[in-house]
XYZ file of C-alpha atoms in Angstrom:
577
model
C 130.732 187.075 133.184
C 129.830 183.868 135.036
C 132.676 181.583 136.008
C 132.361 178.036 134.653
C 132.260 175.345 137.340
C 134.583 172.617 136.048
C 133.246 170.049 138.520
C 129.690 170.618 137.270
C 130.762 170.189 133.624
C 132.644 166.962 134.410
C 129.596 165.617 136.256
C 127.307 166.375 133.334
C 129.715 164.704 130.915
C 129.870 161.547 133.069
C 126.079 161.426 133.235
C 125.882 161.777 129.428
C 128.377 158.915 128.890
C 126.537 156.604 131.309
C 123.204 157.355 129.637
C 124.676 156.648 126.177
C 126.202 153.343 127.338
C 122.895 152.286 128.900
C 120.999 152.904 125.660
C 123.736 151.193 123.642
C 123.547 147.983 125.702
C 119.748 147.945 125.420
C 120.108 147.829 121.625
C 121.879 144.489 121.908
C 119.523 143.118 124.554
C 117.141 140.381 123.397
C 114.403 142.015 125.483
C 114.779 145.399 123.843
C 112.401 144.493 121.016
C 109.644 143.866 123.539
C 109.515 147.558 124.348
C 108.377 148.240 120.796
C 104.928 146.871 121.719
C 103.092 148.132 124.811
C 102.856 145.535 127.577
C 99.390 144.002 127.888
C 97.879 144.734 131.299
C 96.668 141.343 132.577
C 94.769 142.947 135.479
C 91.940 143.691 133.087
C 91.326 139.970 132.774
C 91.847 138.836 136.359
C 89.481 141.090 138.234
C 91.691 144.168 138.522
C 90.248 147.665 138.891
C 91.833 149.039 135.745
C 89.445 149.167 132.778
C 90.693 148.005 129.361
C 90.948 150.594 126.620
C 88.097 150.722 124.146
C 88.530 148.354 121.175
C 87.037 149.215 117.816
C 86.910 147.535 114.416
C 88.689 149.460 111.654
C 89.734 148.860 108.062
C 93.408 148.360 107.217
C 94.294 149.453 103.683
C 97.147 147.179 102.515
C 99.618 148.708 100.049
C 96.839 150.866 98.588
C 95.469 147.667 97.005
C 92.939 145.961 99.278
C 91.291 146.200 102.707
C 91.193 143.814 105.657
C 89.452 144.061 109.038
C 91.695 145.089 111.946
C 91.236 146.189 115.543
C 92.347 149.426 117.170
C 93.002 149.793 120.889
C 94.321 153.163 121.940
C 97.219 153.953 119.637
C 97.816 150.286 118.740
C 96.438 148.535 115.648
C 96.137 144.738 115.658
C 96.104 142.723 112.420
C 94.707 139.152 112.264
C 97.396 136.497 112.321
C 95.733 134.688 109.427
C 96.700 137.715 107.320
C 100.228 137.909 108.754
C 100.723 134.193 108.103
C 99.979 134.545 104.403
C 101.596 137.934 103.908
C 104.900 137.264 105.662
C 104.877 133.437 105.557
C 105.214 133.173 109.322
C 103.703 130.476 111.488
C 101.964 130.275 114.844
C 99.486 128.394 116.972
C 97.766 128.587 120.317
C 99.071 126.379 123.091
C 98.445 125.885 126.796
C 101.384 125.818 129.214
C 100.766 125.284 132.938
C 97.124 126.184 132.471
C 97.911 129.431 130.664
C 97.035 129.947 126.998
C 99.677 131.584 124.862
C 100.412 132.115 121.196
C 103.644 130.623 119.862
C 105.109 132.420 116.851
C 107.713 130.892 114.527
C 109.432 132.504 111.579
C 109.973 129.114 109.909
C 108.898 125.493 110.257
C 112.339 124.052 109.503
C 114.322 122.168 112.123
C 118.059 122.361 112.706
C 119.753 119.085 113.627
C 123.108 119.759 115.223
C 125.843 117.175 114.585
C 126.648 115.133 117.689
C 130.301 114.965 116.725
C 132.596 114.654 113.741
C 130.772 112.981 110.859
C 131.462 109.232 110.717
C 131.071 107.735 107.200
C 130.487 104.330 108.829
C 127.942 105.627 111.309
C 124.610 107.472 111.315
C 123.860 109.225 108.036
C 123.129 112.854 108.886
C 119.864 112.810 110.932
C 118.200 110.027 108.937
C 117.361 108.078 112.087
C 114.379 110.468 112.241
C 113.166 109.491 108.774
C 110.219 107.143 108.254
C 110.399 106.805 104.480
C 107.895 103.970 104.153
C 105.087 106.054 105.675
C 105.466 108.995 103.294
C 102.335 109.740 101.288
C 104.332 109.544 98.053
C 105.409 105.955 98.816
C 102.880 103.597 97.268
C 104.101 100.530 99.145
C 107.137 98.471 100.102
C 107.438 95.772 97.455
C 107.405 92.172 98.659
C 109.620 91.142 95.736
C 112.516 93.484 96.640
C 111.645 94.942 100.033
C 112.095 98.558 98.871
C 109.703 101.509 98.424
C 107.768 102.271 95.247
C 107.425 106.006 94.636
C 104.480 107.948 93.232
C 106.191 111.342 93.487
C 106.066 112.127 89.751
C 104.002 109.260 88.364
C 100.918 107.765 90.002
C 101.435 104.193 88.786
C 104.609 103.905 90.844
C 108.260 103.394 89.973
C 111.603 102.631 91.594
C 113.199 105.921 92.702
C 116.860 105.308 93.636
C 117.078 108.384 95.882
C 114.102 107.236 97.940
C 115.288 103.628 98.094
C 118.677 104.782 99.411
C 117.003 107.032 102.001
C 114.927 104.048 103.103
C 118.066 101.950 103.604
C 120.097 104.736 105.229
C 117.286 105.546 107.662
C 117.097 101.931 108.853
C 120.881 101.708 109.133
C 120.846 104.847 111.286
C 117.932 103.610 113.409
C 119.846 100.397 114.060
C 122.620 102.487 115.616
C 120.342 104.678 117.724
C 117.520 102.393 118.893
C 117.707 99.595 121.483
C 117.938 95.956 120.436
C 114.580 94.743 119.120
C 112.423 92.330 121.058
C 112.007 89.070 119.122
C 109.720 86.065 119.471
C 110.374 82.837 117.562
C 107.045 81.478 116.313
C 108.255 78.444 114.336
C 111.742 77.262 113.385
C 110.964 73.584 112.604
C 113.619 72.570 115.121
C 113.239 73.835 118.700
C 110.256 76.186 118.573
C 107.020 74.663 117.349
C 103.728 76.418 116.712
C 100.376 74.785 117.397
C 99.202 74.625 113.789
C 95.709 73.754 112.629
C 95.980 71.157 109.835
C 92.704 70.412 108.001
C 91.995 66.879 106.905
C 93.662 66.143 103.574
C 96.345 68.833 103.985
C 100.024 67.994 104.513
C 102.250 69.557 107.183
C 105.624 68.028 108.090
C 108.946 69.115 109.539
C 111.974 67.644 107.853
C 115.633 68.286 107.055
C 116.178 70.019 103.708
C 119.624 69.169 102.395
C 119.637 72.044 99.910
C 119.505 74.634 102.707
C 121.064 72.389 105.405
C 118.267 73.149 107.845
C 115.063 71.797 109.293
C 112.064 73.288 107.451
C 108.282 72.956 107.417
C 106.792 71.547 104.229
C 103.081 71.983 103.450
C 100.565 71.101 100.777
C 96.863 72.022 100.777
C 93.871 72.235 98.489
C 92.861 75.396 96.628
C 90.237 76.670 99.093
C 91.019 78.700 102.210
C 89.295 76.034 104.324
C 92.170 73.653 103.497
C 94.938 76.113 104.481
C 97.262 75.185 107.346
C 97.014 77.951 109.916
C 98.369 79.130 113.241
C 95.829 80.978 115.432
C 97.409 83.850 117.356
C 96.678 86.753 119.659
C 99.841 88.833 119.319
C 100.305 92.587 119.732
C 103.096 95.204 119.498
C 105.689 93.052 117.686
C 104.396 93.628 114.169
C 107.554 93.089 112.113
C 107.382 89.625 110.577
C 110.368 87.684 109.239
C 110.538 84.235 107.698
C 112.310 82.141 105.090
C 109.815 81.018 102.479
C 109.588 78.986 99.277
C 106.262 78.868 97.455
C 105.029 77.122 94.353
C 102.938 78.908 91.755
C 99.357 79.684 92.894
C 100.388 79.468 96.565
C 99.835 82.086 99.247
C 101.147 83.099 102.654
C 98.565 85.158 104.574
C 98.532 87.190 107.780
C 95.231 88.098 109.438
C 95.081 91.305 111.490
C 92.383 92.856 113.631
C 91.820 96.340 115.003
C 91.479 95.743 118.730
C 88.752 98.339 119.300
C 86.571 98.140 116.178
C 87.158 94.352 115.763
C 87.529 94.879 112.020
C 89.516 92.113 110.306
C 92.015 92.544 107.489
C 94.065 89.993 105.567
C 97.460 90.545 103.940
C 98.329 87.969 101.269
C 101.834 87.427 99.869
C 101.452 85.688 96.515
C 103.629 84.361 93.687
C 102.982 87.227 91.293
C 104.610 90.354 89.863
C 101.835 92.629 91.143
C 103.161 95.402 93.417
C 100.002 95.798 95.466
C 96.332 95.055 94.891
C 93.386 95.715 97.199
C 90.000 93.995 97.300
C 88.005 95.341 100.256
C 89.689 93.979 103.426
C 92.173 91.851 101.419
C 95.579 93.276 100.472
C 97.832 91.422 98.020
C 101.613 91.837 97.655
C 103.518 90.062 94.875
C 106.680 88.108 95.749
C 107.840 88.175 92.121
C 108.219 85.460 89.488
C 111.754 85.997 88.184
C 113.226 83.193 90.300
C 110.661 80.498 89.424
C 112.196 77.228 88.233
C 110.764 75.016 85.495
C 108.445 73.425 88.087
C 106.986 76.796 89.006
C 108.683 76.936 92.409
C 110.352 80.112 93.620
C 113.830 80.109 95.143
C 114.105 80.345 98.924
C 113.509 83.944 99.973
C 113.997 85.756 103.262
C 110.974 87.982 103.737
C 110.828 90.872 106.216
C 107.568 92.816 106.465
C 106.340 95.592 108.711
C 102.716 94.497 108.947
C 101.496 97.891 110.140
C 103.001 99.536 107.039
C 101.586 96.854 104.734
C 98.146 97.336 106.285
C 98.141 101.131 106.026
C 99.381 101.118 102.438
C 96.531 98.803 101.532
C 93.531 100.396 103.216
C 92.915 103.936 104.481
C 93.163 104.527 108.214
C 89.536 105.707 108.220
C 88.460 102.232 107.080
C 90.521 100.591 109.814
C 89.225 102.892 112.536
C 85.665 103.049 111.217
C 85.863 106.829 111.431
C 86.702 109.730 109.130
C 88.887 111.239 111.837
C 92.398 111.662 110.501
C 95.184 110.429 112.756
C 98.062 107.991 112.783
C 97.389 104.341 113.455
C 99.233 103.116 116.552
C 100.924 99.725 116.788
C 99.108 99.030 120.024
C 95.782 99.096 118.147
C 96.524 96.092 115.909
C 96.816 92.431 116.790
C 97.826 89.425 114.705
C 95.107 86.768 114.765
C 96.362 84.133 112.322
C 99.115 82.993 109.955
C 98.050 80.811 107.012
C 99.685 78.888 104.160
C 97.706 77.818 101.095
C 98.943 75.757 98.142
C 102.352 74.098 98.346
C 105.796 75.112 99.553
C 107.996 75.306 102.608
C 108.941 77.806 105.308
C 111.260 78.260 108.271
C 112.303 80.732 110.970
C 109.052 82.642 111.485
C 109.844 85.499 113.860
C 107.909 88.482 115.190
C 109.849 91.498 116.439
C 109.620 95.182 117.241
C 111.974 96.081 114.372
C 114.385 94.574 111.853
C 116.345 97.604 110.677
C 119.385 95.771 109.343
C 117.212 93.454 107.236
C 115.551 96.493 105.610
C 118.978 98.082 105.124
C 120.302 95.043 103.263
C 117.129 94.796 101.163
C 117.996 98.267 99.844
C 121.702 97.455 99.392
C 120.896 94.274 97.460
C 118.497 96.225 95.228
C 121.326 98.565 94.210
C 123.624 95.628 93.428
C 120.969 93.943 91.253
C 119.691 97.033 89.429
C 122.909 98.871 88.538
C 123.567 99.411 84.832
C 126.749 97.445 84.175
C 127.918 99.888 81.476
C 127.119 103.320 82.910
C 127.320 102.422 86.604
C 124.110 104.360 87.173
C 120.743 103.711 88.786
C 118.218 105.246 86.438
C 115.031 107.111 87.252
C 112.368 105.478 85.132
C 110.074 108.490 84.991
C 109.931 111.775 83.072
C 110.750 114.859 85.119
C 110.077 118.497 84.441
C 111.957 120.753 86.828
C 110.364 123.982 85.640
C 109.598 126.317 82.767
C 112.701 127.006 80.703
C 114.357 123.652 81.388
C 114.175 120.792 78.906
C 112.278 117.815 80.309
C 114.372 114.944 81.619
C 113.433 111.809 79.658
C 112.771 108.435 81.234
C 116.070 106.907 82.381
C 117.956 109.974 83.653
C 120.601 109.793 86.370
C 120.797 111.936 89.495
C 123.961 112.892 91.374
C 121.918 112.846 94.578
C 120.647 109.345 93.807
C 124.165 108.180 92.930
C 125.585 109.794 96.073
C 122.923 108.341 98.364
C 123.439 104.892 96.835
C 127.198 105.147 97.328
C 126.703 106.206 100.976
C 124.468 103.142 101.461
C 126.800 100.721 99.678
C 129.873 102.003 101.531
C 128.100 101.245 104.813
C 126.991 97.837 103.517
C 130.614 97.053 102.620
C 131.688 98.082 106.123
C 128.848 96.336 107.981
C 129.218 93.105 105.989
C 132.915 93.082 106.871
C 134.119 93.324 103.330
C 131.494 91.974 100.922
C 133.140 93.081 97.668
C 129.824 93.141 95.774
C 128.896 96.300 97.640
C 132.326 97.861 97.104
C 132.302 97.153 93.359
C 128.826 98.634 92.986
C 129.853 101.774 94.904
C 133.000 102.227 92.788
C 131.075 101.707 89.537
C 128.596 104.278 90.794
C 131.275 106.933 90.226
C 131.052 106.581 86.425
C 128.215 109.118 85.866
C 130.288 111.732 87.731
C 132.759 111.657 84.804
C 130.132 112.168 82.078
C 128.709 115.621 81.199
C 125.018 116.012 81.968
C 124.197 116.740 78.327
C 125.680 113.325 77.454
C 123.671 111.381 80.030
C 125.864 111.849 83.100
C 125.579 114.220 86.055
C 128.584 116.519 85.532
C 128.009 120.228 84.861
C 130.329 123.224 84.953
C 129.616 126.691 86.304
C 131.082 129.509 84.189
C 133.347 126.940 82.563
C 135.382 126.710 85.769
C 133.679 124.997 88.713
C 132.471 121.388 88.459
C 129.000 120.579 89.774
C 127.204 117.280 90.213
C 123.595 117.709 89.134
C 120.668 116.307 91.089
C 118.642 117.018 87.950
C 120.895 116.989 84.839
C 118.847 119.650 83.038
C 119.569 121.778 79.989
C 120.650 124.394 80.895
C 122.160 123.257 84.219
C 120.061 123.937 87.318
C 122.726 123.644 90.066
C 120.441 122.352 92.847
C 122.282 122.866 96.136
C 120.996 120.159 98.506
C 121.361 117.361 95.941
C 124.924 118.449 95.185
C 125.924 118.333 98.844
C 124.338 114.884 99.259
C 126.459 113.683 96.336
C 129.569 115.067 98.067
C 128.738 113.044 101.177
C 128.525 109.891 99.071
C 131.948 110.581 97.600
C 133.374 111.275 101.056
C 131.847 108.077 102.472
C 133.380 105.925 99.747
C 136.744 107.661 99.969
C 136.801 107.033 103.728
C 135.550 103.442 103.634
C 137.135 101.815 100.571
C 140.513 100.078 100.959
C 143.585 102.150 100.201
C 144.137 102.457 96.471
C 140.454 101.980 95.592
C 139.245 105.416 96.645
C 141.514 107.776 94.702
C 138.831 108.837 92.232
C 136.178 109.330 94.921
C 138.591 111.508 96.884
C 139.461 113.631 93.840
C 135.796 114.132 92.915
C 135.026 115.133 96.500
C 137.829 117.707 96.640
C 136.806 119.221 93.291
C 133.240 119.466 94.510
C 134.220 121.106 97.798
C 136.245 123.720 95.911
C 133.189 124.536 93.806
C 130.939 124.665 96.875
C 133.153 127.189 98.664
C 133.263 129.472 95.626
C 129.558 129.201 94.748
C 127.893 128.889 98.156
C 127.101 132.579 98.600
C 125.260 132.656 95.260
C 122.437 130.862 97.095
C 122.184 133.500 99.878
C 119.156 135.793 99.447
C 119.756 137.833 102.607
C 116.706 136.323 104.315
C 116.786 132.716 103.130
C 118.329 130.599 100.379
C 117.694 129.649 96.785
C 116.916 126.034 95.936
C 118.939 126.261 92.719
C 120.521 128.840 90.388
C 117.828 129.101 87.729
C 117.840 132.856 88.255
C 121.377 132.749 86.855
C 121.059 130.100 84.122
C 117.568 131.117 82.910
C 117.635 134.797 83.841
C 114.360 134.588 85.783
C 113.241 135.155 89.378
C 115.013 133.025 92.029
C 113.474 129.706 93.066
C 113.417 130.316 96.807
C 113.948 127.275 99.008
C 111.021 126.324 101.250
C 111.920 126.363 104.938
C 112.345 122.585 105.074
C 114.841 122.765 102.187
C 116.515 125.796 103.765
C 116.870 123.801 106.990
C 118.412 120.980 104.953
C 120.984 123.446 103.594
C 121.833 124.480 107.159
C 122.039 120.898 108.411
C 124.253 119.864 105.508
C 126.664 122.751 106.098
C 126.817 122.084 109.836
C 127.780 118.494 109.053
C 130.351 119.516 106.407
C 131.874 121.901 108.946
C 132.924 118.862 110.997
C 134.819 117.561 107.936
C 136.228 120.783 106.448
C 137.212 123.603 108.807
C 137.103 126.348 106.178
C 135.363 129.280 107.977
C 133.034 129.996 105.049
C 131.123 126.761 105.693
C 130.405 127.271 109.385
C 129.898 131.035 109.104
C 127.403 130.602 106.273
C 125.563 127.884 108.200
C 125.189 130.161 111.229
C 123.984 133.100 109.141
C 121.442 130.913 107.331
C 120.322 129.552 110.664
C 119.658 133.123 111.766
C 117.325 133.614 108.815
C 115.126 130.884 110.312
C 114.367 133.089 113.322
C 113.761 136.275 111.361
C 117.221 137.748 111.037
C 118.104 139.416 107.753
C 121.134 140.822 106.009
C 121.760 144.506 106.717
C 120.372 147.257 104.525
C 122.634 149.898 102.930
């Protein structure tokens, strides 16, 4: 019988352990997956001697249902990405880096915005400095009467959508904190800076002291034809945000003439004493300043007007008309110049300024809208449009309230109270905005209950409840902002509502986890149907909201869930059994 060599056995055992450890570490290596696909030999394409393997067209039979064209090279089969894109909902495009073409694959199109620090309820709102609400396709225009967006999201005629108006204001507030100071040019202030105005014979133009406003102003009076208008010829570029104080009589107009610098096409924006939102007649765009403040003489009250002329132009005429081409692209500020300012009729003006931006003015336009349009009884800002969330839910009638809209408005008003250094109008409106949170959704409020135990603030107060996740979290941020900003003793209710909501969120959060993404709502629970999966942009919003909440509440479930959901965006999935 052979004697066993103990040294040989020990050596073999050591070799086996080392081999096992090597394979084990490769399993956790990010490069290990690359070995699943044979490496492409580039020498075939750069003059090498090696010949590429023969490629042949073959049919791929998908799930025993249908056939697509594929390619076979050796033992590998290649499917067209157009098929993979639709089948797996993945994304990709060709790009060139350092002269080399490559294909960039992405599992999702959502973007994660990491918090830059602990959330500040007086500072930037989430990542809204990246928002450009006014240029959304579903924004019909920015009204000249109120300075806020008109939405066409669910009704083509246009309506005031509180959620969108608040996002408009919050985005400009956030931009004001992140962008450099704007460049400003004073065009006419009736005191120190004078413009070289053209005054036709018979028209009146005079600078004088107006005791009612305690300031020097310009007063004008002209005939009814454009030839009699007082005008200021200009050749101004880049600074396309116009501000002025204005008072017009009925049938009077303030006009701005613009020109595309390359095509030389002229366009005219007219601000008129009318209730029309927007009207277009060829190259003429009309915005109504409103008629609610007209006195018995037909003169409107003094109004501070702030307009982004590039936005007003693009909302009035298609970019293809401006460019003289059907090519679709964004219009750049450098392409437009201001050629003339004109006043027709009778009225007065002061403080004409051109600047690169006026974010705080836009912010306060939104804040003032919420003060003026709040229902004094319910404390809500209604959505004046019917809404159908989906089959199985009762339609929401005109006038419904949204917890997301209420929360956004409260976030805006809390910041307006802070920025204005204590204007109590904004504080009162924010506090009254809590009222719908007390009222059940089936009675016209936004309060729902999950399994009779956990309170939920409904973005869409449907019957049965829908439990939309992103809108609920936005409402929590509004409650947190008010609780953190209001003077001591005023914020007790906001704080209690926030804490109740956070308790519900922690208990219900995992109901939205699908193992590879998230659900937009819980209709699969309340209606007993298939889940309503969140698109990647909504899924990214869920992640961003949780990452922000994790800076407020250190409960591990918030941050851990955010990280797992973030992993789904790059193809990770929950484990199988």
